[in-house]
């Protein structure tokens, strides 16, 4: 037996090749339209523009889940919503690092949209490969749940201890360092171009290439957390993929919408730590329920390991993120009030 018994007994989500093809075509069309809009008029989007686009993408995700509810039932819809919320919240955490990268490489604000969009496209491609690999592993080896679960708990502990990264803590990864050494670069940006020519006519790469590589490879590292996390919510490759797509599609607009608000989400890392730890424990319990490791309980299933239903998973994820957000904003408001009081006393 490869998957936990509860999943073997549960109905599978049957997705035809035609539905997969339509999903991929729509995704590519949206990305091309987005790229066309940015290429036609590079600019820093306003709060109003960002709010409209984020609302559209969130609305599309909610409608997609509703469509799943009507066509495939509440269980699969709940799995999609739980997976989408998990990926979306982890994507918000990624924005902290994106801000650091943009600041570190001094990317002009009107060019940041294109950098983010290219980074998101790279992330979708890389996550697609991760999802395919994860699905293959899970379908063959149930003990992978132990590894995924332990890794998520370990990641949760790091989230809780380290908090959000700062610019001083950010270190360029090995890919960025190698590109810097191996490729000739200009000192300045040339619009959104990846290459330019110097005064002698020599072709050079612009810093835009390094920034795009930094965004793409950073998201690949984040996928090491997010992909196991969503597999802890649903084992359906189609739901895993679409949840990732909807979480990433509106990330560019969310970056500009949140802006300075990111600094106020002081408890987001704690909330994410709780979510990841919960999903990690859930995965381990599922692995125990279908245990076949010979050195554990004689290779027999562990009957006391409970199955956590999707409604409970969705409630814990949504509730934790809501509490973390409200608590963060409340603390930021208190800190600002204290700062104003100290300023008034000092004056």
Coordinates of N, CA and C in Angstrom, one line a residue, residues 9 27 61 110-112 125 129-130 160 162 179 190 201 225 232 238 260 275 314 316 329 340:
X9 N -9.3 4.9 0.2 CA -10.8 4.6 0.3 C -11.6 5.8 -0.2
X27 N -4.0 29.8 -18.1 CA -2.9 30.3 -17.3 C -1.9 31.1 -18.2
X61 N -10.1 32.8 -7.6 CA -9.8 31.7 -6.8 C -11.0 31.2 -6.1
X110 N 9.5 51.7 -11.2 CA 8.7 51.4 -12.4 C 9.1 50.2 -13.1
X111 N 10.3 49.6 -12.8 CA 10.7 48.4 -13.4 C 10.4 47.1 -12.5
X112 N 10.0 47.3 -11.3 CA 9.8 46.2 -10.4 C 8.7 45.3 -10.8
X125 N 7.0 27.5 -13.4 CA 7.6 26.4 -14.1 C 8.3 25.5 -13.1
X129 N 7.5 21.4 -11.8 CA 8.4 20.3 -11.8 C 8.4 19.7 -10.4
X130 N 8.4 20.5 -9.3 CA 8.3 20.0 -7.9 C 7.1 19.2 -7.7
X160 N 9.5 30.4 13.7 CA 9.2 31.0 15.0 C 10.5 31.6 15.6
X162 N 13.5 32.7 14.0 CA 14.2 33.7 13.3 C 13.4 34.9 12.9
X179 N 27.0 33.8 -11.4 CA 26.6 34.6 -12.5 C 27.4 36.0 -12.5
X190 N 19.2 49.6 -17.9 CA 18.8 50.2 -19.2 C 17.4 49.9 -19.4
X201 N 30.7 50.1 -27.3 CA 29.9 49.2 -28.2 C 29.9 47.8 -27.7
X225 N 9.5 24.6 1.1 CA 8.5 24.6 2.2 C 7.1 24.5 1.7
X232 N 0.4 18.2 2.3 CA -0.2 17.9 3.5 C -1.7 18.2 3.6
X238 N -3.8 18.1 -9.5 CA -4.5 19.2 -10.1 C -4.8 20.3 -9.1
X260 N 4.3 49.2 2.6 CA 4.8 49.4 3.9 C 4.0 48.5 4.9
X275 N 0.9 27.2 11.3 CA 0.3 26.5 10.1 C 1.1 25.3 9.6
X314 N -8.9 23.4 7.2 CA -9.2 24.7 6.7 C -9.5 25.7 7.8
X316 N -8.3 25.6 11.0 CA -7.0 26.0 11.7 C -6.2 26.9 10.8
X329 N -1.6 43.8 13.3 CA -2.1 45.2 13.1 C -2.3 45.9 14.4
X340 N 3.9 58.2 19.2 CA 3.4 59.6 19.2 C 3.4 60.2 20.6

